[in-house]
PDB file of C-alpha atoms in Angstrom:
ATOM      1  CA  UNK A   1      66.978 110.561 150.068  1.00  0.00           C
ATOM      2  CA  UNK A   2      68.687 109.453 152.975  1.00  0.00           C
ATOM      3  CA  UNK A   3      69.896 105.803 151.944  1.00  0.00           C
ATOM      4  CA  UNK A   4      72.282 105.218 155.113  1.00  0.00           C
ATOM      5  CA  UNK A   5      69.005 104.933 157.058  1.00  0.00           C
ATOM      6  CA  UNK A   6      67.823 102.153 155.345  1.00  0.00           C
ATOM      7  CA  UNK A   7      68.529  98.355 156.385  1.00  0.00           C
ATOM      8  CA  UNK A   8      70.267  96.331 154.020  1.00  0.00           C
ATOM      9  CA  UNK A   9      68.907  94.819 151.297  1.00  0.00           C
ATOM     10  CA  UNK A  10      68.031  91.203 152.334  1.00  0.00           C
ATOM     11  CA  UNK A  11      67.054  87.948 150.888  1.00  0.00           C
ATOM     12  CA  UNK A  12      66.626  84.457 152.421  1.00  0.00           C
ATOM     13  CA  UNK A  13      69.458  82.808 153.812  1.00  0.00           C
ATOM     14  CA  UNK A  14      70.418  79.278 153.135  1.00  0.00           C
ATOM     15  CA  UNK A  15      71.103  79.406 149.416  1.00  0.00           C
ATOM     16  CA  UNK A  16      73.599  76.992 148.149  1.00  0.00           C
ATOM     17  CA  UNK A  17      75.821  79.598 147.452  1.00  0.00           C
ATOM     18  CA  UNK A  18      77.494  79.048 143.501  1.00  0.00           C
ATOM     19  CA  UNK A  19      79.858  81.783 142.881  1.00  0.00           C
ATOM     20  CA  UNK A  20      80.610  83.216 139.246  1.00  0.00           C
ATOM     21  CA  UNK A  21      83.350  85.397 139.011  1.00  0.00           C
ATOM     22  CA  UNK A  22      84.329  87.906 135.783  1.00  0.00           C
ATOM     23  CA  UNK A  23      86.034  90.266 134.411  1.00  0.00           C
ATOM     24  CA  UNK A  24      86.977  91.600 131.076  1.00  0.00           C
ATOM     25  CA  UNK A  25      90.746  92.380 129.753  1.00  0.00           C
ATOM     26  CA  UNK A  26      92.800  93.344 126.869  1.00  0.00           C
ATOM     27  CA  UNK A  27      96.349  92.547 127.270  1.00  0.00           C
ATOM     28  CA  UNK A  28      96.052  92.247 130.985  1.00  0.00           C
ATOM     29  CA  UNK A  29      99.776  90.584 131.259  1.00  0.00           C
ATOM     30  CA  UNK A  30     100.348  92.081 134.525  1.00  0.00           C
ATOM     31  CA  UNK A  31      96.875  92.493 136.013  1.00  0.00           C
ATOM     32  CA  UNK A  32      95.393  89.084 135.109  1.00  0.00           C
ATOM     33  CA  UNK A  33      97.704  86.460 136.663  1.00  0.00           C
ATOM     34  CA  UNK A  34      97.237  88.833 139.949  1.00  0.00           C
ATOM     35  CA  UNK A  35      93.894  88.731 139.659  1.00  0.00           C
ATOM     36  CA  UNK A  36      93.671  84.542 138.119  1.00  0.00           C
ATOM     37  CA  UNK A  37      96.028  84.078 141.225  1.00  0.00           C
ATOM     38  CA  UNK A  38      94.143  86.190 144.183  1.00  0.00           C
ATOM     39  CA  UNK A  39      90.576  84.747 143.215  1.00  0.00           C
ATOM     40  CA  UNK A  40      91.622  81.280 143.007  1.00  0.00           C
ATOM     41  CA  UNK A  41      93.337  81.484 146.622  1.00  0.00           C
ATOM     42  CA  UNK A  42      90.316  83.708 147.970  1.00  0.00           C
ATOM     43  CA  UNK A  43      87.107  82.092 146.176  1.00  0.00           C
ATOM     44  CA  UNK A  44      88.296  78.659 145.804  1.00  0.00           C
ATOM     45  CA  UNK A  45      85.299  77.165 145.142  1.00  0.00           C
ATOM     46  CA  UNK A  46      83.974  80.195 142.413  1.00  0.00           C
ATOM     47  CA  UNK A  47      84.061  79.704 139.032  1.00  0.00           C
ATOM     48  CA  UNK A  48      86.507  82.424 137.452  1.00  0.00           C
ATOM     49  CA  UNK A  49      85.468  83.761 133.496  1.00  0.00           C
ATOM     50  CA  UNK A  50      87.822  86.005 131.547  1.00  0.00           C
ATOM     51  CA  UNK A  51      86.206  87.812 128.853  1.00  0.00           C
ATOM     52  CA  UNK A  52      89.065  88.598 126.530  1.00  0.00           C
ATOM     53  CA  UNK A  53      88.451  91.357 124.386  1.00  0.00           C
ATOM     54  CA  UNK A  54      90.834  89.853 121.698  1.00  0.00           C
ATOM     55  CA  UNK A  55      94.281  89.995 123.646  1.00  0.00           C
ATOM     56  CA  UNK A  56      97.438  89.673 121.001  1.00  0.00           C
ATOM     57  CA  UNK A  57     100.342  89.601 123.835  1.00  0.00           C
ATOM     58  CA  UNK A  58      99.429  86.199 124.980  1.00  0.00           C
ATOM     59  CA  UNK A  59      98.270  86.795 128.263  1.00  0.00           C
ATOM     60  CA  UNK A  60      94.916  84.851 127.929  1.00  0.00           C
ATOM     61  CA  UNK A  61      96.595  81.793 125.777  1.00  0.00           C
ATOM     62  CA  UNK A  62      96.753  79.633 129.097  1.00  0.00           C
ATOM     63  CA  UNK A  63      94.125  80.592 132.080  1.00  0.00           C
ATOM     64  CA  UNK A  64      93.993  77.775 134.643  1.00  0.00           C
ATOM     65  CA  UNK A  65      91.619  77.551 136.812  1.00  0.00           C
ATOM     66  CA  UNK A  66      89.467  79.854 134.720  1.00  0.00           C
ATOM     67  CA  UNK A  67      87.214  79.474 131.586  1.00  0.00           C
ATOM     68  CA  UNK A  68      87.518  81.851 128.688  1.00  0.00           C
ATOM     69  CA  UNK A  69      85.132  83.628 126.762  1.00  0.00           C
ATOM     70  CA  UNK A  70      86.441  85.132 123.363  1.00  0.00           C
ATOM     71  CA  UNK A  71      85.194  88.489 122.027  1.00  0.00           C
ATOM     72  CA  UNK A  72      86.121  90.312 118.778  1.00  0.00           C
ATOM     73  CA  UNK A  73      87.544  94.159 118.701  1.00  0.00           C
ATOM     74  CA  UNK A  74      87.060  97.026 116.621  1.00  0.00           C
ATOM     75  CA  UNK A  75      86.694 100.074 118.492  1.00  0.00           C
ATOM     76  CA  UNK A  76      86.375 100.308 122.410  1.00  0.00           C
ATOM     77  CA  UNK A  77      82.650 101.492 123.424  1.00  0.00           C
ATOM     78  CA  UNK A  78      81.621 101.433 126.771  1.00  0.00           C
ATOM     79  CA  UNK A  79      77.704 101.094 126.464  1.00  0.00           C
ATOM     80  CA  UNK A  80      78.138  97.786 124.637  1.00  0.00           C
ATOM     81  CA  UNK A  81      80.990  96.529 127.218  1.00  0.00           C
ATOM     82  CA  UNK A  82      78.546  97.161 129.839  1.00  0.00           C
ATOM     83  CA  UNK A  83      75.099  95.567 127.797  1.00  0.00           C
ATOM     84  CA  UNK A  84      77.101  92.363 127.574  1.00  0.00           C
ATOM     85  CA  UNK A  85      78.880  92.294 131.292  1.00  0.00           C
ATOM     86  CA  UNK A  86      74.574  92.962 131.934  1.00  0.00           C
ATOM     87  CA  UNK A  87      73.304  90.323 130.521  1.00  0.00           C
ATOM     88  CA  UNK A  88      76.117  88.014 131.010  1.00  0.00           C
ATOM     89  CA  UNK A  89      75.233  88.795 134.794  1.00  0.00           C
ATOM     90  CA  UNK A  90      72.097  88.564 134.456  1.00  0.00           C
ATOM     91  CA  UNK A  91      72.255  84.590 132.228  1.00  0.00           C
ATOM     92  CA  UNK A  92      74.693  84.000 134.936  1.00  0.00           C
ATOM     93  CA  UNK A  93      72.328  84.402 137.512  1.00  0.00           C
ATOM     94  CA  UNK A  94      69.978  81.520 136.511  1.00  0.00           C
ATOM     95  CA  UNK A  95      72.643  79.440 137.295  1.00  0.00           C
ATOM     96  CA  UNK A  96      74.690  80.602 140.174  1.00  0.00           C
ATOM     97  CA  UNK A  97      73.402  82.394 143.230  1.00  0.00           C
ATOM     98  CA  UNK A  98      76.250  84.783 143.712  1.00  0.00           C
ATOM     99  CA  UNK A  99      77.364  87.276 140.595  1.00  0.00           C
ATOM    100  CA  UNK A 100      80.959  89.343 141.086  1.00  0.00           C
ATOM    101  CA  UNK A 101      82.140  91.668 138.349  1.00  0.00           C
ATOM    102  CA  UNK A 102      85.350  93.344 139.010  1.00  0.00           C
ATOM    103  CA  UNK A 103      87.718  94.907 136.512  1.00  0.00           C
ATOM    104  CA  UNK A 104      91.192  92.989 136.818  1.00  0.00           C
ATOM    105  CA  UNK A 105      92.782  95.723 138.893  1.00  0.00           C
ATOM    106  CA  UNK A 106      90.503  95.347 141.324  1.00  0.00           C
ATOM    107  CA  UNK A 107      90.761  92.462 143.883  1.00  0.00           C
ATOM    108  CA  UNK A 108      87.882  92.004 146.581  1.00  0.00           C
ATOM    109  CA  UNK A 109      89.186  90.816 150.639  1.00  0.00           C
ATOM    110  CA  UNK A 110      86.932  90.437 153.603  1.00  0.00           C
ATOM    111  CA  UNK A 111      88.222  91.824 156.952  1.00  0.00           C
ATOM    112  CA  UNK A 112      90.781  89.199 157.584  1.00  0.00           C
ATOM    113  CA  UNK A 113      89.259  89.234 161.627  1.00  0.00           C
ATOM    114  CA  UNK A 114      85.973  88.307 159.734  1.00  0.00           C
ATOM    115  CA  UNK A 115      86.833  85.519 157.139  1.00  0.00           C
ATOM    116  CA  UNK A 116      89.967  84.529 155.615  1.00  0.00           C
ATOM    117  CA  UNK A 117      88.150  83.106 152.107  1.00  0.00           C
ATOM    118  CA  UNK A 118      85.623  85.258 149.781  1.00  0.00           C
ATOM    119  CA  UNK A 119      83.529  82.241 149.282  1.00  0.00           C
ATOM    120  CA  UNK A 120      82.801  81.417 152.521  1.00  0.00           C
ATOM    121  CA  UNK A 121      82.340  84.918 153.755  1.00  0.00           C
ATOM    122  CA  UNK A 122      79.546  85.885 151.240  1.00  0.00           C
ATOM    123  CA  UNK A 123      77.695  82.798 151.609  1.00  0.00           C
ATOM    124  CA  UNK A 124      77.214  83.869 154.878  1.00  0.00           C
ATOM    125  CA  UNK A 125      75.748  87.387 153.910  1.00  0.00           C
ATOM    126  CA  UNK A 126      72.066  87.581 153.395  1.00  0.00           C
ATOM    127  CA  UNK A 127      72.021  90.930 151.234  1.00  0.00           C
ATOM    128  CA  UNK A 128      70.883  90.356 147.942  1.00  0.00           C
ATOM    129  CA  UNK A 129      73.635  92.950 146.232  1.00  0.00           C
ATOM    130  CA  UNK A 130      76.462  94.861 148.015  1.00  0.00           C
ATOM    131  CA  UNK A 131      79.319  97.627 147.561  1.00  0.00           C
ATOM    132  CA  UNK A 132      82.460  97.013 149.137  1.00  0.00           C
ATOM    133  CA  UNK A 133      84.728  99.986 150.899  1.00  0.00           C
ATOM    134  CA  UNK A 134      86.993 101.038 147.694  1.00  0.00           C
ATOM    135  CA  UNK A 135      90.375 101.637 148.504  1.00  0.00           C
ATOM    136  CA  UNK A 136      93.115 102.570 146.027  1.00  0.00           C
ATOM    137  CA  UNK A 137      96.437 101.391 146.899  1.00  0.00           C
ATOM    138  CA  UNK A 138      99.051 104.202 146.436  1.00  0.00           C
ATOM    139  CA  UNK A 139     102.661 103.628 145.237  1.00  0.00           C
ATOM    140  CA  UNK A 140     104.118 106.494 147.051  1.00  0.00           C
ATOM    141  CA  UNK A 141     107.254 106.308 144.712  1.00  0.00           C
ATOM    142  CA  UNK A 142     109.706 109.266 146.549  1.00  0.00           C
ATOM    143  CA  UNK A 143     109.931 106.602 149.631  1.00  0.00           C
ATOM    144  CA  UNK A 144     108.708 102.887 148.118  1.00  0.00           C
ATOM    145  CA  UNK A 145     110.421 101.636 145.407  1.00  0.00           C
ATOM    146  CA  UNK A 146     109.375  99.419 142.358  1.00  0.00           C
ATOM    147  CA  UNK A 147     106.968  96.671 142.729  1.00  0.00           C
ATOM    148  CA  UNK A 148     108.210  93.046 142.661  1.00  0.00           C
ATOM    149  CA  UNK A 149     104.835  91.243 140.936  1.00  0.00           C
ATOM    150  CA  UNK A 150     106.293  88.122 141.842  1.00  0.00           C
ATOM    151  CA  UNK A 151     106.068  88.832 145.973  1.00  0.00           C
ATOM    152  CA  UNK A 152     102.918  89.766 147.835  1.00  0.00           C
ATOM    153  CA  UNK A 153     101.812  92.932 147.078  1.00  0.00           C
ATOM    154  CA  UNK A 154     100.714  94.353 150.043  1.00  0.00           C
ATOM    155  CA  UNK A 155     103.934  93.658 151.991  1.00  0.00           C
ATOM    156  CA  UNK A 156     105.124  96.342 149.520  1.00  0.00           C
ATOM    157  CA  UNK A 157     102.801  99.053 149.628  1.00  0.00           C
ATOM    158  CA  UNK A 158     101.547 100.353 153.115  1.00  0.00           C
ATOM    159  CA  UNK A 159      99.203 103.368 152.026  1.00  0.00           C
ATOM    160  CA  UNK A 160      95.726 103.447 150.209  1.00  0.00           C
ATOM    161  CA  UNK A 161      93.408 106.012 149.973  1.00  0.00           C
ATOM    162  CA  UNK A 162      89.329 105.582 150.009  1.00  0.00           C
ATOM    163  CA  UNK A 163      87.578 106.376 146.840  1.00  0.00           C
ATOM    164  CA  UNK A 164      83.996 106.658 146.954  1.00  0.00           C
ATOM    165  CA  UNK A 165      83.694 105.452 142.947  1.00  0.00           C
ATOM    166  CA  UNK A 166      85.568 102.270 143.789  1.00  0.00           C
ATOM    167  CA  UNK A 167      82.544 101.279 146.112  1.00  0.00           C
ATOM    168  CA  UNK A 168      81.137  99.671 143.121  1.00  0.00           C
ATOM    169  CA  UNK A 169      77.996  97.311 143.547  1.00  0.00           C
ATOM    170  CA  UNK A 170      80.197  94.555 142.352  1.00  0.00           C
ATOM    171  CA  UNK A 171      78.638  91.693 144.109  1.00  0.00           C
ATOM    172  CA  UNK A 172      75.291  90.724 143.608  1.00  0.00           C
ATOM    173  CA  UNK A 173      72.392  87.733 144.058  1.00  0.00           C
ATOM    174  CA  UNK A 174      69.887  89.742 141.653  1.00  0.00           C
ATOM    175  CA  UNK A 175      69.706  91.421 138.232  1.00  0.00           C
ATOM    176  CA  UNK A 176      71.228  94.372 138.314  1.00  0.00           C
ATOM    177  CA  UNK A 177      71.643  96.769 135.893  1.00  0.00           C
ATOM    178  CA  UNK A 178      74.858  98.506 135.865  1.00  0.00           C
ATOM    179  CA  UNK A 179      75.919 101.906 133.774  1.00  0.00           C
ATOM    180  CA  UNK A 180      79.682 102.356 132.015  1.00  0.00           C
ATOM    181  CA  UNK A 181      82.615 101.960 134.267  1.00  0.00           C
ATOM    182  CA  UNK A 182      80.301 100.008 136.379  1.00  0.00           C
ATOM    183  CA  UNK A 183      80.515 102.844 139.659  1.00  0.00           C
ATOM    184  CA  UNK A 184      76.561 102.768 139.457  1.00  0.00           C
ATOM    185  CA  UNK A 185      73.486 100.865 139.312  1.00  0.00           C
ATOM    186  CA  UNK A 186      69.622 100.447 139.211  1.00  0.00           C
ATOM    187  CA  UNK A 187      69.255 100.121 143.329  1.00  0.00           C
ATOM    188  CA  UNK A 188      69.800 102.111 146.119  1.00  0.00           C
ATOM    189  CA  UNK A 189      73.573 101.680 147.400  1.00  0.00           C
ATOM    190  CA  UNK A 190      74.582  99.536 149.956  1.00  0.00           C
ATOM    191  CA  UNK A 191      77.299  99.390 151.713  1.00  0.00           C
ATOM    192  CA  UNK A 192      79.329  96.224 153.161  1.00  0.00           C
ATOM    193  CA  UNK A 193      81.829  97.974 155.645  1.00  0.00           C
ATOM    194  CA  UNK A 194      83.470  94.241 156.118  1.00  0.00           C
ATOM    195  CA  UNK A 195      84.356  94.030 152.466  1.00  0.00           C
ATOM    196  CA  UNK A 196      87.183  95.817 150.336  1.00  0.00           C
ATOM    197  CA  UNK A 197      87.974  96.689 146.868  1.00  0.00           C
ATOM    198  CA  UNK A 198      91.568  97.051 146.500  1.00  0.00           C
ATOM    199  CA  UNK A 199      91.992  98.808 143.290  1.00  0.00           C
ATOM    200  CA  UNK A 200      96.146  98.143 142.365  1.00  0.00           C
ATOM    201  CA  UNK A 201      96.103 100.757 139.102  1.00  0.00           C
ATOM    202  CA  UNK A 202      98.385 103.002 141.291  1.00  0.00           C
ATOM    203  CA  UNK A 203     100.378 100.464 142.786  1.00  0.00           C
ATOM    204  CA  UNK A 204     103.540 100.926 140.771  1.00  0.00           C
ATOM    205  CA  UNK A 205     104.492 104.238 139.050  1.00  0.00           C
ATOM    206  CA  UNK A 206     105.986 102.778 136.274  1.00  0.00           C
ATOM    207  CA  UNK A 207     103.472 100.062 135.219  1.00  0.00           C
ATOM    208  CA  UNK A 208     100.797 102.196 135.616  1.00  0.00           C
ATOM    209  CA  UNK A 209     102.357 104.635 132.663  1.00  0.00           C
ATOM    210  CA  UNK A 210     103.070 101.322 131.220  1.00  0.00           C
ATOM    211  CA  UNK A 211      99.607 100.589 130.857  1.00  0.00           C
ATOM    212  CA  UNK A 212      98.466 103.534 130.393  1.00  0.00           C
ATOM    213  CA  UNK A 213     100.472 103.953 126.960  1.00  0.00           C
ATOM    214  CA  UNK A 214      98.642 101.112 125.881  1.00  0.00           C
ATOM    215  CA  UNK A 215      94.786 102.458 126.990  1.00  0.00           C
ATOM    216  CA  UNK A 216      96.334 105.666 125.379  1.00  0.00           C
ATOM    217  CA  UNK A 217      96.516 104.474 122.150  1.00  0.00           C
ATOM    218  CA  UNK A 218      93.192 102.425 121.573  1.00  0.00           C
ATOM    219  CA  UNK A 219      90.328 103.419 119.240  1.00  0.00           C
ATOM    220  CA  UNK A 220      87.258 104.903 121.319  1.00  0.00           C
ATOM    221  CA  UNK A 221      83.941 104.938 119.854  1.00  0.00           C
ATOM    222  CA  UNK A 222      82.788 108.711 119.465  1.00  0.00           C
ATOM    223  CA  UNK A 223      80.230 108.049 121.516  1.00  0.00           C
ATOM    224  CA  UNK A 224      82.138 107.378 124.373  1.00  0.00           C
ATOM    225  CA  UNK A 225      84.346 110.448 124.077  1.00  0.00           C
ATOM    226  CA  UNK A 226      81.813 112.550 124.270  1.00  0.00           C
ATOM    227  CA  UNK A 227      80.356 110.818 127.307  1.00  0.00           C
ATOM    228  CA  UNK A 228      83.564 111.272 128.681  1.00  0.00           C
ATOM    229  CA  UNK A 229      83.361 107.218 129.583  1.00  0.00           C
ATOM    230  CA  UNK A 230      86.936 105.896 130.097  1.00  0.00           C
ATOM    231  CA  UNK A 231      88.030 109.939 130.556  1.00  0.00           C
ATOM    232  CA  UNK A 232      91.207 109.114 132.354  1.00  0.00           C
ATOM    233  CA  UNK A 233      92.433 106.639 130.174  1.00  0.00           C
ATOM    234  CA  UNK A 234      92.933 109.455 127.791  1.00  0.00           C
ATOM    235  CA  UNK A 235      95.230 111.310 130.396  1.00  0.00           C
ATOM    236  CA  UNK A 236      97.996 112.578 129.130  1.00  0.00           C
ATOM    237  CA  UNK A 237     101.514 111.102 131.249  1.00  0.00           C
ATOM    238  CA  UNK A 238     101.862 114.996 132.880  1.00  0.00           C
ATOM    239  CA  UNK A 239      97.898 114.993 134.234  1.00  0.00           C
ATOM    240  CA  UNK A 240      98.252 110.831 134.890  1.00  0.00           C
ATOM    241  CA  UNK A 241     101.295 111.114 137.366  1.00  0.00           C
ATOM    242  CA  UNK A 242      99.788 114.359 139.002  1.00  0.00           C
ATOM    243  CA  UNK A 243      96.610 113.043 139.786  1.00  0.00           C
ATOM    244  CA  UNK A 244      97.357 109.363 140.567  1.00  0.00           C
ATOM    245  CA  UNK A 245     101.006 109.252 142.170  1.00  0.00           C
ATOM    246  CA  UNK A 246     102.034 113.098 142.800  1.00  0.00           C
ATOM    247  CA  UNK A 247      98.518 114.159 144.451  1.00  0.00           C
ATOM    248  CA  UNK A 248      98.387 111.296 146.872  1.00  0.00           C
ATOM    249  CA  UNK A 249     102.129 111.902 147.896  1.00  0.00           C
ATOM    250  CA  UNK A 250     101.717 115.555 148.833  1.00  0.00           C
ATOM    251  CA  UNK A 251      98.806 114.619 150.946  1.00  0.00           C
ATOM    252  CA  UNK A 252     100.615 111.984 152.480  1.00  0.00           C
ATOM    253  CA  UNK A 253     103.395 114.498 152.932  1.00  0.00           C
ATOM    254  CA  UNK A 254     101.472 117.528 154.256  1.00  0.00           C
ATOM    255  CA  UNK A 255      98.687 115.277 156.398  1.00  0.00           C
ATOM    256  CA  UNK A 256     100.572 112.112 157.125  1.00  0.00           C
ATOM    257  CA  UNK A 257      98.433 108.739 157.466  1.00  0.00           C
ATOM    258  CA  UNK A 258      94.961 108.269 158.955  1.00  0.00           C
ATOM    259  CA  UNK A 259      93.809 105.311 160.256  1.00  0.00           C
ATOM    260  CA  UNK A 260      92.123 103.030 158.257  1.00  0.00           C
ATOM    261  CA  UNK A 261      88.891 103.880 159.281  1.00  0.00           C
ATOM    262  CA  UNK A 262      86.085 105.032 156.701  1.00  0.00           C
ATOM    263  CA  UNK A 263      83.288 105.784 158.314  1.00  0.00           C
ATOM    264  CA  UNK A 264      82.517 109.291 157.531  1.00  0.00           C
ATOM    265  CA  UNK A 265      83.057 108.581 154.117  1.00  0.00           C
ATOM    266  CA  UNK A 266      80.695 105.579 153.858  1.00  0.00           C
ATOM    267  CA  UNK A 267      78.115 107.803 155.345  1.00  0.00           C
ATOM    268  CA  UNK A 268      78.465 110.991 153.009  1.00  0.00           C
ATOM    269  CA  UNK A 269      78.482 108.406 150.276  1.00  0.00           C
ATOM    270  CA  UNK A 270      75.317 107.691 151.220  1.00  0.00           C
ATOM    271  CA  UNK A 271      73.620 110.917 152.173  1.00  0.00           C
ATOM    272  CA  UNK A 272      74.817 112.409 148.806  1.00  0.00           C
ATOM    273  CA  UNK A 273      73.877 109.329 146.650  1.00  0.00           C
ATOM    274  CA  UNK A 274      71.339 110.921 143.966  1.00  0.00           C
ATOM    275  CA  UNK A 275      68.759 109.155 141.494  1.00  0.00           C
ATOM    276  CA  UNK A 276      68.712 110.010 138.387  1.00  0.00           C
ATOM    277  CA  UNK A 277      66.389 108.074 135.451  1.00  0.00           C
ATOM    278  CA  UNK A 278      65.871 105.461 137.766  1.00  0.00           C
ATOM    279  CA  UNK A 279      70.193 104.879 137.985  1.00  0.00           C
ATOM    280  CA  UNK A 280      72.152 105.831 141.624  1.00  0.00           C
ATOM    281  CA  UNK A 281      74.738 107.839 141.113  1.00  0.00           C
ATOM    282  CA  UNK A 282      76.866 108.055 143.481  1.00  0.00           C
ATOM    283  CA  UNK A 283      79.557 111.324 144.379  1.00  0.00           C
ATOM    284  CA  UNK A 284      83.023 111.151 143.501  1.00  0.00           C
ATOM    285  CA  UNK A 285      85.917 112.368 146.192  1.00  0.00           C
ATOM    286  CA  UNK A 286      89.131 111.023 147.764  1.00  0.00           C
ATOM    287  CA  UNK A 287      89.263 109.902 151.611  1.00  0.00           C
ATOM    288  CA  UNK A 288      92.780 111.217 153.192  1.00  0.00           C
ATOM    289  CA  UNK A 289      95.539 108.922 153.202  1.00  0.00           C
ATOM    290  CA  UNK A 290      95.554 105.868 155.072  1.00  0.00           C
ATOM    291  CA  UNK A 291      97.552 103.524 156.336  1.00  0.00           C
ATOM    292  CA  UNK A 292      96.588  99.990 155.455  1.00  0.00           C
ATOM    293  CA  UNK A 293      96.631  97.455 158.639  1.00  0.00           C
ATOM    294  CA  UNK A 294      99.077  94.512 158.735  1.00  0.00           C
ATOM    295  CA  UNK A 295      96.523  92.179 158.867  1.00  0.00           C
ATOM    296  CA  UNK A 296      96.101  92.342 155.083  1.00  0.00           C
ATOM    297  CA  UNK A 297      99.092  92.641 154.190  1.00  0.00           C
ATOM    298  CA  UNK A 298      99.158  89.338 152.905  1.00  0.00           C
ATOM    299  CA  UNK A 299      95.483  89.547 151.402  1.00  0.00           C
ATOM    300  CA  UNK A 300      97.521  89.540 148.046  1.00  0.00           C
TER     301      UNK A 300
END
């Protein structure tokens, strides 16, 4: 299968263009107002939805500008996360004409040169379902220091570093069925090379060990476990820092920055993009470090 020879997936243009955007949490109190904040400035004419998964810190008690929709916990299992986040998609989608999942790490930005609002910018796409370009932002901690959450982001952090699982088919005008972790689904992959996934787990050392004592400690169903779904959240602080903060900086360190240009990566992406029981999978591997351009520096 050679997917990156195919033309894009297309439907009709001239659809009215209603936006739905979700995402699920469980005590998100750093993540969701960053992600409430950068979907209300960048979609502001989407309807946002927070699933909360029964959050007890009081990060979902006030969520303006978004509606809430209250789950209740016992133990964390990814299959029936992702069979609701389905067919919550796929109710959604008698209603609205656009459908965006993302995680509330992850915050979506058109090239700045092509659109400075989400709305606007898919409206005038006429794919019916797209990946964007996934690009973890690195805190490379030896040289930047802590985050401030209350100043743009990006103004802080100048490297990132593609990640071919990130390219998640997050945006979507037709049902799609997604698998765990929401990397892969039920059509071939496509590719929007003027859209970007920022994914800000790595963007501060220390929140991210924050959080990930918290993801440490909850109760997996044993089915997930041995699926290895939600693998890394299990990481223990030596293997977390190594892989996420230590790895990148060494690269950095030993390669220096590459420009922010991904085009051999979107196209092995592609070309190595397998089917398997009627899901694409797609491979998993780290671009080099890049430099991200000023011209998105105040995406968020």
């Amino acid at each position: 299968m050679n997917p990156s020879s195919r033309a894009g997936p297309t439907l009709h243009s001239g659809r009215a263009g209603k936006i739905a955007i979700m995402t699920m949490v469980y005590n998100e109190s750093t993540n969701l107002p960053i992600w409430l904040r950068h979907y209300r400035r960048i979609a502001p004419s989407a309807n946002l939805f927070v699933i909360d998964h029964s959050s007890d810190d009081g990060s979902t008690a006030l969520l303006y500008g978004a509606h809430k929709i209250p789950l209740p916990r016992d133990e964390l299992d990814e299959g029936d996360r992702t069979f609701f986040i389905n067919s919550l998609q796929q109710g959604f989608l008698r209603y609205y004409d656009i459908v965006i999942y993302t995680d509330c790490d992850e915050l979506l930005v058109p090239d700045p040169a092509k659109s400075a609002k989400l709305d606007t910018y898919l409206r005038d796409q006429t794919y019916a379902y797209a990946s964007p370009v996934g690009i973890d932002v690195l805190h490379i901690a030896d040289i930047e220091p802590a985050i401030d959450f209350t100043r743009p982001l990006l103004l802080q952090r100048q490297y990132g570093q593609f990640r071919s699982t990130m390219c998640k088919p997050v945006v979507t005008r037709v049902a799609l069925t997604w698998e765990p972790g929401f990397h892969n689904c039920n059509r071939r992959p496509y590719i929007d090379k003027d859209l970007y996934l920022f994914h800000i787990k790595q963007i501060d050392k220390d929140e991210a060990l924050r959080r990930q004592h918290v993801v440490q400690q909850l109760p997996w169903s044993a089915a997930d476990v041995a699926a290895s779904h939600g693998a890394h959240h299990r990481y223990d602080d030596e293997r977390f820092v190594r892989e996420f903060f230590l790895d990148p900086a060494n690269q950095l360190r030993a390669l220096g920055a590459r420009d922010f240009v991904f085009d051999s990566e979107i196209a092995r992406l592609l070309q190595e993009a397998r089917e398997r029981s009627g899901i694409f999978q797609f491979p998993d591997f780290k671009g080099p470090v890049v430099e991200i351009p000023r011209i998105f520096r105040t995406a968020f």
